[in-house]
Amino acid sequence: MKSDFFEFIGNARQRRSEKFRNQLYIFLICLVLSIFIWTLVRLSKDYYYSIEYHLIYSQVPSHLKLAGTTDSTLNLRIKIQGFEFFSEQFILKQYREYDVSLRNVRLRYQGEHISGYLLTNRIGKEIISQTNFPNEVYFVSPDTLFFEFERKAAKKDSGKQ
């Protein structure tokens, strides 16, 4: 049994004929071409891709200060082509931030309790318009951001009378 195995290894190491080498080269060329064509077909399809953005809040109304938020991340689901999907998924994967202006937040006053909300569909469209993705936003999660505000303490004049 061992001698058959060693004989097989020895035969494999022998120089092959010109015909065998030509067949091997043709096989390898066809294999490379088929992988290339398969890759082009896969990259030409459309895919749905989720992008996560970490939110930074700015431009809080001047008489209020931000006390709490429900979410600090926003997930966008967009439709992109395979090459963009591949480059985003494997090459350009990065930490993304987006500055959310609270200037247009809708406020609700309930006694001393002040809350507000902002619809995220508009934010998703703004993000996509600023990126290199020319596609539409199909889904934004969460659909609404909720905020808790506190009134700023009034500044006291120190000793002026």
JSON list of C-alpha atoms in Angstrom, two decimals:
[
{"chain": "A", "resi": 1, "resn": "MET", "atom": "CA", "xyz": [0.00, 0.00, 0.00]},
{"chain": "A", "resi": 2, "resn": "LYS", "atom": "CA", "xyz": [2.78, 2.42, 0.91]},
{"chain": "A", "resi": 3, "resn": "SER", "atom": "CA", "xyz": [4.68, 1.65, -2.26]},
{"chain": "A", "resi": 4, "resn": "ASP", "atom": "CA", "xyz": [1.61, 2.50, -4.40]},
{"chain": "A", "resi": 5, "resn": "PHE", "atom": "CA", "xyz": [1.25, 5.83, -2.65]},
{"chain": "A", "resi": 6, "resn": "PHE", "atom": "CA", "xyz": [4.93, 6.71, -3.11]},
{"chain": "A", "resi": 7, "resn": "GLU", "atom": "CA", "xyz": [4.71, 5.62, -6.76]},
{"chain": "A", "resi": 8, "resn": "PHE", "atom": "CA", "xyz": [1.69, 7.94, -7.22]},
{"chain": "A", "resi": 9, "resn": "ILE", "atom": "CA", "xyz": [3.58, 10.87, -5.67]},
{"chain": "A", "resi": 10, "resn": "GLY", "atom": "CA", "xyz": [6.60, 10.10, -7.83]},
{"chain": "A", "resi": 11, "resn": "ASN", "atom": "CA", "xyz": [4.47, 10.04, -10.99]},
{"chain": "A", "resi": 12, "resn": "ALA", "atom": "CA", "xyz": [2.89, 13.35, -10.06]},
{"chain": "A", "resi": 13, "resn": "ARG", "atom": "CA", "xyz": [6.32, 14.97, -9.72]},
{"chain": "A", "resi": 14, "resn": "GLN", "atom": "CA", "xyz": [7.52, 13.80, -13.12]},
{"chain": "A", "resi": 15, "resn": "ARG", "atom": "CA", "xyz": [7.65, 16.27, -15.96]},
{"chain": "A", "resi": 16, "resn": "ARG", "atom": "CA", "xyz": [4.46, 16.28, -17.91]},
{"chain": "A", "resi": 17, "resn": "SER", "atom": "CA", "xyz": [4.15, 16.26, -21.64]},
{"chain": "A", "resi": 18, "resn": "GLU", "atom": "CA", "xyz": [3.66, 19.37, -23.75]},
{"chain": "A", "resi": 19, "resn": "LYS", "atom": "CA", "xyz": [0.03, 18.32, -24.40]},
{"chain": "A", "resi": 20, "resn": "PHE", "atom": "CA", "xyz": [-0.76, 18.08, -20.67]},
{"chain": "A", "resi": 21, "resn": "ARG", "atom": "CA", "xyz": [0.73, 21.52, -19.97]},
{"chain": "A", "resi": 22, "resn": "ASN", "atom": "CA", "xyz": [-1.30, 23.07, -22.80]},
{"chain": "A", "resi": 23, "resn": "GLN", "atom": "CA", "xyz": [-4.49, 21.50, -21.46]},
{"chain": "A", "resi": 24, "resn": "LEU", "atom": "CA", "xyz": [-3.68, 22.74, -17.96]},
{"chain": "A", "resi": 25, "resn": "TYR", "atom": "CA", "xyz": [-3.09, 26.30, -19.22]},
{"chain": "A", "resi": 26, "resn": "ILE", "atom": "CA", "xyz": [-6.35, 26.26, -21.18]},
{"chain": "A", "resi": 27, "resn": "PHE", "atom": "CA", "xyz": [-8.23, 24.98, -18.13]},
{"chain": "A", "resi": 28, "resn": "LEU", "atom": "CA", "xyz": [-6.77, 27.69, -15.89]},
{"chain": "A", "resi": 29, "resn": "ILE", "atom": "CA", "xyz": [-7.55, 30.43, -18.42]},
{"chain": "A", "resi": 30, "resn": "CYS", "atom": "CA", "xyz": [-11.15, 29.22, -18.73]},
{"chain": "A", "resi": 31, "resn": "LEU", "atom": "CA", "xyz": [-11.44, 29.03, -14.93]},
{"chain": "A", "resi": 32, "resn": "VAL", "atom": "CA", "xyz": [-10.20, 32.63, -14.53]},
{"chain": "A", "resi": 33, "resn": "LEU", "atom": "CA", "xyz": [-12.55, 33.87, -17.29]},
{"chain": "A", "resi": 34, "resn": "SER", "atom": "CA", "xyz": [-15.56, 32.12, -15.77]},
{"chain": "A", "resi": 35, "resn": "ILE", "atom": "CA", "xyz": [-14.82, 33.54, -12.30]},
{"chain": "A", "resi": 36, "resn": "PHE", "atom": "CA", "xyz": [-14.45, 37.02, -13.82]},
{"chain": "A", "resi": 37, "resn": "ILE", "atom": "CA", "xyz": [-17.76, 36.77, -15.73]},
{"chain": "A", "resi": 38, "resn": "TRP", "atom": "CA", "xyz": [-19.55, 35.34, -12.67]},
{"chain": "A", "resi": 39, "resn": "THR", "atom": "CA", "xyz": [-18.23, 38.26, -10.59]},
{"chain": "A", "resi": 40, "resn": "LEU", "atom": "CA", "xyz": [-19.45, 40.81, -13.15]},
{"chain": "A", "resi": 41, "resn": "VAL", "atom": "CA", "xyz": [-22.93, 39.24, -13.17]},
{"chain": "A", "resi": 42, "resn": "ARG", "atom": "CA", "xyz": [-23.10, 39.24, -9.36]},
{"chain": "A", "resi": 43, "resn": "LEU", "atom": "CA", "xyz": [-21.92, 42.85, -9.13]},
{"chain": "A", "resi": 44, "resn": "SER", "atom": "CA", "xyz": [-24.47, 44.07, -11.67]},
{"chain": "A", "resi": 45, "resn": "LYS", "atom": "CA", "xyz": [-27.43, 43.06, -9.49]},
{"chain": "A", "resi": 46, "resn": "ASP", "atom": "CA", "xyz": [-29.16, 45.39, -7.04]},
{"chain": "A", "resi": 47, "resn": "TYR", "atom": "CA", "xyz": [-28.90, 44.77, -3.30]},
{"chain": "A", "resi": 48, "resn": "TYR", "atom": "CA", "xyz": [-30.51, 46.28, -0.22]},
{"chain": "A", "resi": 49, "resn": "TYR", "atom": "CA", "xyz": [-27.94, 47.62, 2.19]},
{"chain": "A", "resi": 50, "resn": "SER", "atom": "CA", "xyz": [-28.27, 48.99, 5.72]},
{"chain": "A", "resi": 51, "resn": "ILE", "atom": "CA", "xyz": [-26.10, 51.89, 6.80]},
{"chain": "A", "resi": 52, "resn": "GLU", "atom": "CA", "xyz": [-25.81, 52.93, 10.43]},
{"chain": "A", "resi": 53, "resn": "TYR", "atom": "CA", "xyz": [-25.23, 56.58, 11.35]},
{"chain": "A", "resi": 54, "resn": "HIS", "atom": "CA", "xyz": [-24.41, 57.80, 14.84]},
{"chain": "A", "resi": 55, "resn": "LEU", "atom": "CA", "xyz": [-26.32, 60.98, 15.57]},
{"chain": "A", "resi": 56, "resn": "ILE", "atom": "CA", "xyz": [-24.90, 64.15, 17.08]},
{"chain": "A", "resi": 57, "resn": "TYR", "atom": "CA", "xyz": [-27.47, 66.70, 18.17]},
{"chain": "A", "resi": 58, "resn": "SER", "atom": "CA", "xyz": [-26.90, 70.44, 17.70]},
{"chain": "A", "resi": 59, "resn": "GLN", "atom": "CA", "xyz": [-28.80, 73.73, 17.58]},
{"chain": "A", "resi": 60, "resn": "VAL", "atom": "CA", "xyz": [-30.95, 73.04, 20.62]},
{"chain": "A", "resi": 61, "resn": "PRO", "atom": "CA", "xyz": [-33.54, 75.82, 21.16]},
{"chain": "A", "resi": 62, "resn": "SER", "atom": "CA", "xyz": [-31.83, 78.63, 23.08]},
{"chain": "A", "resi": 63, "resn": "HIS", "atom": "CA", "xyz": [-34.09, 78.53, 26.15]},
{"chain": "A", "resi": 64, "resn": "LEU", "atom": "CA", "xyz": [-33.74, 74.75, 26.59]},
{"chain": "A", "resi": 65, "resn": "LYS", "atom": "CA", "xyz": [-31.06, 72.16, 27.17]},
{"chain": "A", "resi": 66, "resn": "LEU", "atom": "CA", "xyz": [-31.18, 68.59, 25.94]},
{"chain": "A", "resi": 67, "resn": "ALA", "atom": "CA", "xyz": [-31.79, 66.18, 28.82]},
{"chain": "A", "resi": 68, "resn": "GLY", "atom": "CA", "xyz": [-32.29, 62.89, 26.98]},
{"chain": "A", "resi": 69, "resn": "THR", "atom": "CA", "xyz": [-32.92, 61.18, 23.67]},
{"chain": "A", "resi": 70, "resn": "THR", "atom": "CA", "xyz": [-34.49, 57.88, 22.67]},
{"chain": "A", "resi": 71, "resn": "ASP", "atom": "CA", "xyz": [-31.93, 56.95, 20.02]},
{"chain": "A", "resi": 72, "resn": "SER", "atom": "CA", "xyz": [-28.37, 57.79, 19.15]},
{"chain": "A", "resi": 73, "resn": "THR", "atom": "CA", "xyz": [-28.20, 55.82, 15.90]},
{"chain": "A", "resi": 74, "resn": "LEU", "atom": "CA", "xyz": [-30.15, 55.95, 12.67]},
{"chain": "A", "resi": 75, "resn": "ASN", "atom": "CA", "xyz": [-30.35, 53.00, 10.27]},
{"chain": "A", "resi": 76, "resn": "LEU", "atom": "CA", "xyz": [-30.95, 53.66, 6.57]},
{"chain": "A", "resi": 77, "resn": "ARG", "atom": "CA", "xyz": [-31.87, 50.89, 4.16]},
{"chain": "A", "resi": 78, "resn": "ILE", "atom": "CA", "xyz": [-31.03, 51.76, 0.57]},
{"chain": "A", "resi": 79, "resn": "LYS", "atom": "CA", "xyz": [-30.88, 49.98, -2.76]},
{"chain": "A", "resi": 80, "resn": "ILE", "atom": "CA", "xyz": [-27.42, 49.90, -4.34]},
{"chain": "A", "resi": 81, "resn": "GLN", "atom": "CA", "xyz": [-25.67, 47.99, -7.10]},
{"chain": "A", "resi": 82, "resn": "GLY", "atom": "CA", "xyz": [-23.33, 45.12, -6.40]},
{"chain": "A", "resi": 83, "resn": "PHE", "atom": "CA", "xyz": [-20.07, 46.99, -6.89]},
{"chain": "A", "resi": 84, "resn": "GLU", "atom": "CA", "xyz": [-21.14, 49.74, -4.47]},
{"chain": "A", "resi": 85, "resn": "PHE", "atom": "CA", "xyz": [-22.36, 47.06, -2.07]},
{"chain": "A", "resi": 86, "resn": "PHE", "atom": "CA", "xyz": [-19.04, 45.23, -2.28]},
{"chain": "A", "resi": 87, "resn": "SER", "atom": "CA", "xyz": [-16.98, 48.36, -1.74]},
{"chain": "A", "resi": 88, "resn": "GLU", "atom": "CA", "xyz": [-19.16, 49.53, 1.17]},
{"chain": "A", "resi": 89, "resn": "GLN", "atom": "CA", "xyz": [-19.29, 46.14, 2.84]},
{"chain": "A", "resi": 90, "resn": "PHE", "atom": "CA", "xyz": [-15.66, 45.08, 2.52]},
{"chain": "A", "resi": 91, "resn": "ILE", "atom": "CA", "xyz": [-13.47, 48.04, 1.53]},
{"chain": "A", "resi": 92, "resn": "LEU", "atom": "CA", "xyz": [-14.96, 51.30, 2.86]},
{"chain": "A", "resi": 93, "resn": "LYS", "atom": "CA", "xyz": [-16.63, 50.08, 6.06]},
{"chain": "A", "resi": 94, "resn": "GLN", "atom": "CA", "xyz": [-16.36, 53.07, 8.37]},
{"chain": "A", "resi": 95, "resn": "TYR", "atom": "CA", "xyz": [-17.79, 54.85, 11.37]},
{"chain": "A", "resi": 96, "resn": "ARG", "atom": "CA", "xyz": [-20.41, 57.35, 10.22]},
{"chain": "A", "resi": 97, "resn": "GLU", "atom": "CA", "xyz": [-21.76, 60.37, 12.08]},
{"chain": "A", "resi": 98, "resn": "TYR", "atom": "CA", "xyz": [-24.45, 62.84, 11.16]},
{"chain": "A", "resi": 99, "resn": "ASP", "atom": "CA", "xyz": [-25.18, 66.20, 12.78]},
{"chain": "A", "resi": 100, "resn": "VAL", "atom": "CA", "xyz": [-28.91, 66.57, 13.47]},
{"chain": "A", "resi": 101, "resn": "SER", "atom": "CA", "xyz": [-30.19, 70.11, 13.91]},
{"chain": "A", "resi": 102, "resn": "LEU", "atom": "CA", "xyz": [-32.85, 70.44, 16.59]},
{"chain": "A", "resi": 103, "resn": "ARG", "atom": "CA", "xyz": [-33.85, 73.88, 15.32]},
{"chain": "A", "resi": 104, "resn": "ASN", "atom": "CA", "xyz": [-37.08, 72.52, 13.79]},
{"chain": "A", "resi": 105, "resn": "VAL", "atom": "CA", "xyz": [-37.95, 70.06, 16.56]},
{"chain": "A", "resi": 106, "resn": "ARG", "atom": "CA", "xyz": [-41.63, 70.01, 17.44]},
{"chain": "A", "resi": 107, "resn": "LEU", "atom": "CA", "xyz": [-42.02, 70.81, 21.14]},
{"chain": "A", "resi": 108, "resn": "ARG", "atom": "CA", "xyz": [-44.76, 69.82, 23.58]},
{"chain": "A", "resi": 109, "resn": "TYR", "atom": "CA", "xyz": [-45.08, 71.63, 26.88]},
{"chain": "A", "resi": 110, "resn": "GLN", "atom": "CA", "xyz": [-46.82, 69.76, 29.69]},
{"chain": "A", "resi": 111, "resn": "GLY", "atom": "CA", "xyz": [-46.25, 71.87, 32.78]},
{"chain": "A", "resi": 112, "resn": "GLU", "atom": "CA", "xyz": [-42.56, 71.64, 33.63]},
{"chain": "A", "resi": 113, "resn": "HIS", "atom": "CA", "xyz": [-42.12, 68.62, 31.37]},
{"chain": "A", "resi": 114, "resn": "ILE", "atom": "CA", "xyz": [-40.91, 69.55, 27.87]},
{"chain": "A", "resi": 115, "resn": "SER", "atom": "CA", "xyz": [-40.63, 66.93, 25.18]},
{"chain": "A", "resi": 116, "resn": "GLY", "atom": "CA", "xyz": [-40.08, 67.03, 21.48]},
{"chain": "A", "resi": 117, "resn": "TYR", "atom": "CA", "xyz": [-39.93, 64.85, 18.42]},
{"chain": "A", "resi": 118, "resn": "LEU", "atom": "CA", "xyz": [-38.42, 64.87, 14.97]},
{"chain": "A", "resi": 119, "resn": "LEU", "atom": "CA", "xyz": [-39.42, 62.69, 12.01]},
{"chain": "A", "resi": 120, "resn": "THR", "atom": "CA", "xyz": [-36.41, 60.86, 10.58]},
{"chain": "A", "resi": 121, "resn": "ASN", "atom": "CA", "xyz": [-37.55, 60.44, 6.96]},
{"chain": "A", "resi": 122, "resn": "ARG", "atom": "CA", "xyz": [-36.31, 63.95, 6.16]},
{"chain": "A", "resi": 123, "resn": "ILE", "atom": "CA", "xyz": [-33.00, 63.25, 7.92]},
{"chain": "A", "resi": 124, "resn": "GLY", "atom": "CA", "xyz": [-32.53, 60.09, 5.85]},
{"chain": "A", "resi": 125, "resn": "LYS", "atom": "CA", "xyz": [-33.04, 62.00, 2.62]},
{"chain": "A", "resi": 126, "resn": "GLU", "atom": "CA", "xyz": [-30.56, 64.67, 3.75]},
{"chain": "A", "resi": 127, "resn": "ILE", "atom": "CA", "xyz": [-27.95, 62.03, 4.54]},
{"chain": "A", "resi": 128, "resn": "ILE", "atom": "CA", "xyz": [-28.33, 60.35, 1.15]},
{"chain": "A", "resi": 129, "resn": "SER", "atom": "CA", "xyz": [-28.14, 63.69, -0.68]},
{"chain": "A", "resi": 130, "resn": "GLN", "atom": "CA", "xyz": [-24.78, 64.36, 1.02]},
{"chain": "A", "resi": 131, "resn": "THR", "atom": "CA", "xyz": [-23.27, 60.94, 0.25]},
{"chain": "A", "resi": 132, "resn": "ASN", "atom": "CA", "xyz": [-22.11, 59.28, -2.93]},
{"chain": "A", "resi": 133, "resn": "PHE", "atom": "CA", "xyz": [-25.22, 57.04, -3.09]},
{"chain": "A", "resi": 134, "resn": "PRO", "atom": "CA", "xyz": [-27.53, 58.33, -5.82]},
{"chain": "A", "resi": 135, "resn": "ASN", "atom": "CA", "xyz": [-30.33, 56.08, -4.64]},
{"chain": "A", "resi": 136, "resn": "GLU", "atom": "CA", "xyz": [-33.51, 56.47, -2.65]},
{"chain": "A", "resi": 137, "resn": "VAL", "atom": "CA", "xyz": [-33.98, 55.67, 1.00]},
{"chain": "A", "resi": 138, "resn": "TYR", "atom": "CA", "xyz": [-36.33, 52.70, 1.32]},
{"chain": "A", "resi": 139, "resn": "PHE", "atom": "CA", "xyz": [-36.51, 52.48, 5.08]},
{"chain": "A", "resi": 140, "resn": "VAL", "atom": "CA", "xyz": [-35.39, 54.60, 8.03]},
{"chain": "A", "resi": 141, "resn": "SER", "atom": "CA", "xyz": [-35.29, 53.20, 11.53]},
{"chain": "A", "resi": 142, "resn": "PRO", "atom": "CA", "xyz": [-36.45, 54.56, 13.92]},
{"chain": "A", "resi": 143, "resn": "ASP", "atom": "CA", "xyz": [-39.13, 56.60, 12.19]},
{"chain": "A", "resi": 144, "resn": "THR", "atom": "CA", "xyz": [-39.26, 59.25, 14.93]},
{"chain": "A", "resi": 145, "resn": "LEU", "atom": "CA", "xyz": [-36.67, 60.60, 17.37]},
{"chain": "A", "resi": 146, "resn": "PHE", "atom": "CA", "xyz": [-37.99, 61.69, 20.77]},
{"chain": "A", "resi": 147, "resn": "PHE", "atom": "CA", "xyz": [-36.27, 64.19, 23.05]},
{"chain": "A", "resi": 148, "resn": "GLU", "atom": "CA", "xyz": [-36.56, 65.36, 26.65]},
{"chain": "A", "resi": 149, "resn": "PHE", "atom": "CA", "xyz": [-35.67, 68.96, 27.41]},
{"chain": "A", "resi": 150, "resn": "GLU", "atom": "CA", "xyz": [-35.10, 71.01, 30.53]},
{"chain": "A", "resi": 151, "resn": "ARG", "atom": "CA", "xyz": [-35.42, 74.75, 30.91]},
{"chain": "A", "resi": 152, "resn": "LYS", "atom": "CA", "xyz": [-32.10, 76.53, 31.30]},
{"chain": "A", "resi": 153, "resn": "ALA", "atom": "CA", "xyz": [-31.62, 78.07, 34.72]},
{"chain": "A", "resi": 154, "resn": "ALA", "atom": "CA", "xyz": [-31.96, 81.86, 34.64]},
{"chain": "A", "resi": 155, "resn": "LYS", "atom": "CA", "xyz": [-28.68, 83.67, 35.28]},
{"chain": "A", "resi": 156, "resn": "LYS", "atom": "CA", "xyz": [-28.68, 85.72, 38.49]},
{"chain": "A", "resi": 157, "resn": "ASP", "atom": "CA", "xyz": [-27.05, 89.15, 38.64]},
{"chain": "A", "resi": 158, "resn": "SER", "atom": "CA", "xyz": [-24.29, 88.98, 41.22]},
{"chain": "A", "resi": 159, "resn": "GLY", "atom": "CA", "xyz": [-24.45, 91.98, 43.59]},
{"chain": "A", "resi": 160, "resn": "LYS", "atom": "CA", "xyz": [-25.61, 94.69, 41.17]},
{"chain": "A", "resi": 161, "resn": "GLN", "atom": "CA", "xyz": [-28.11, 96.95, 42.95]}
]
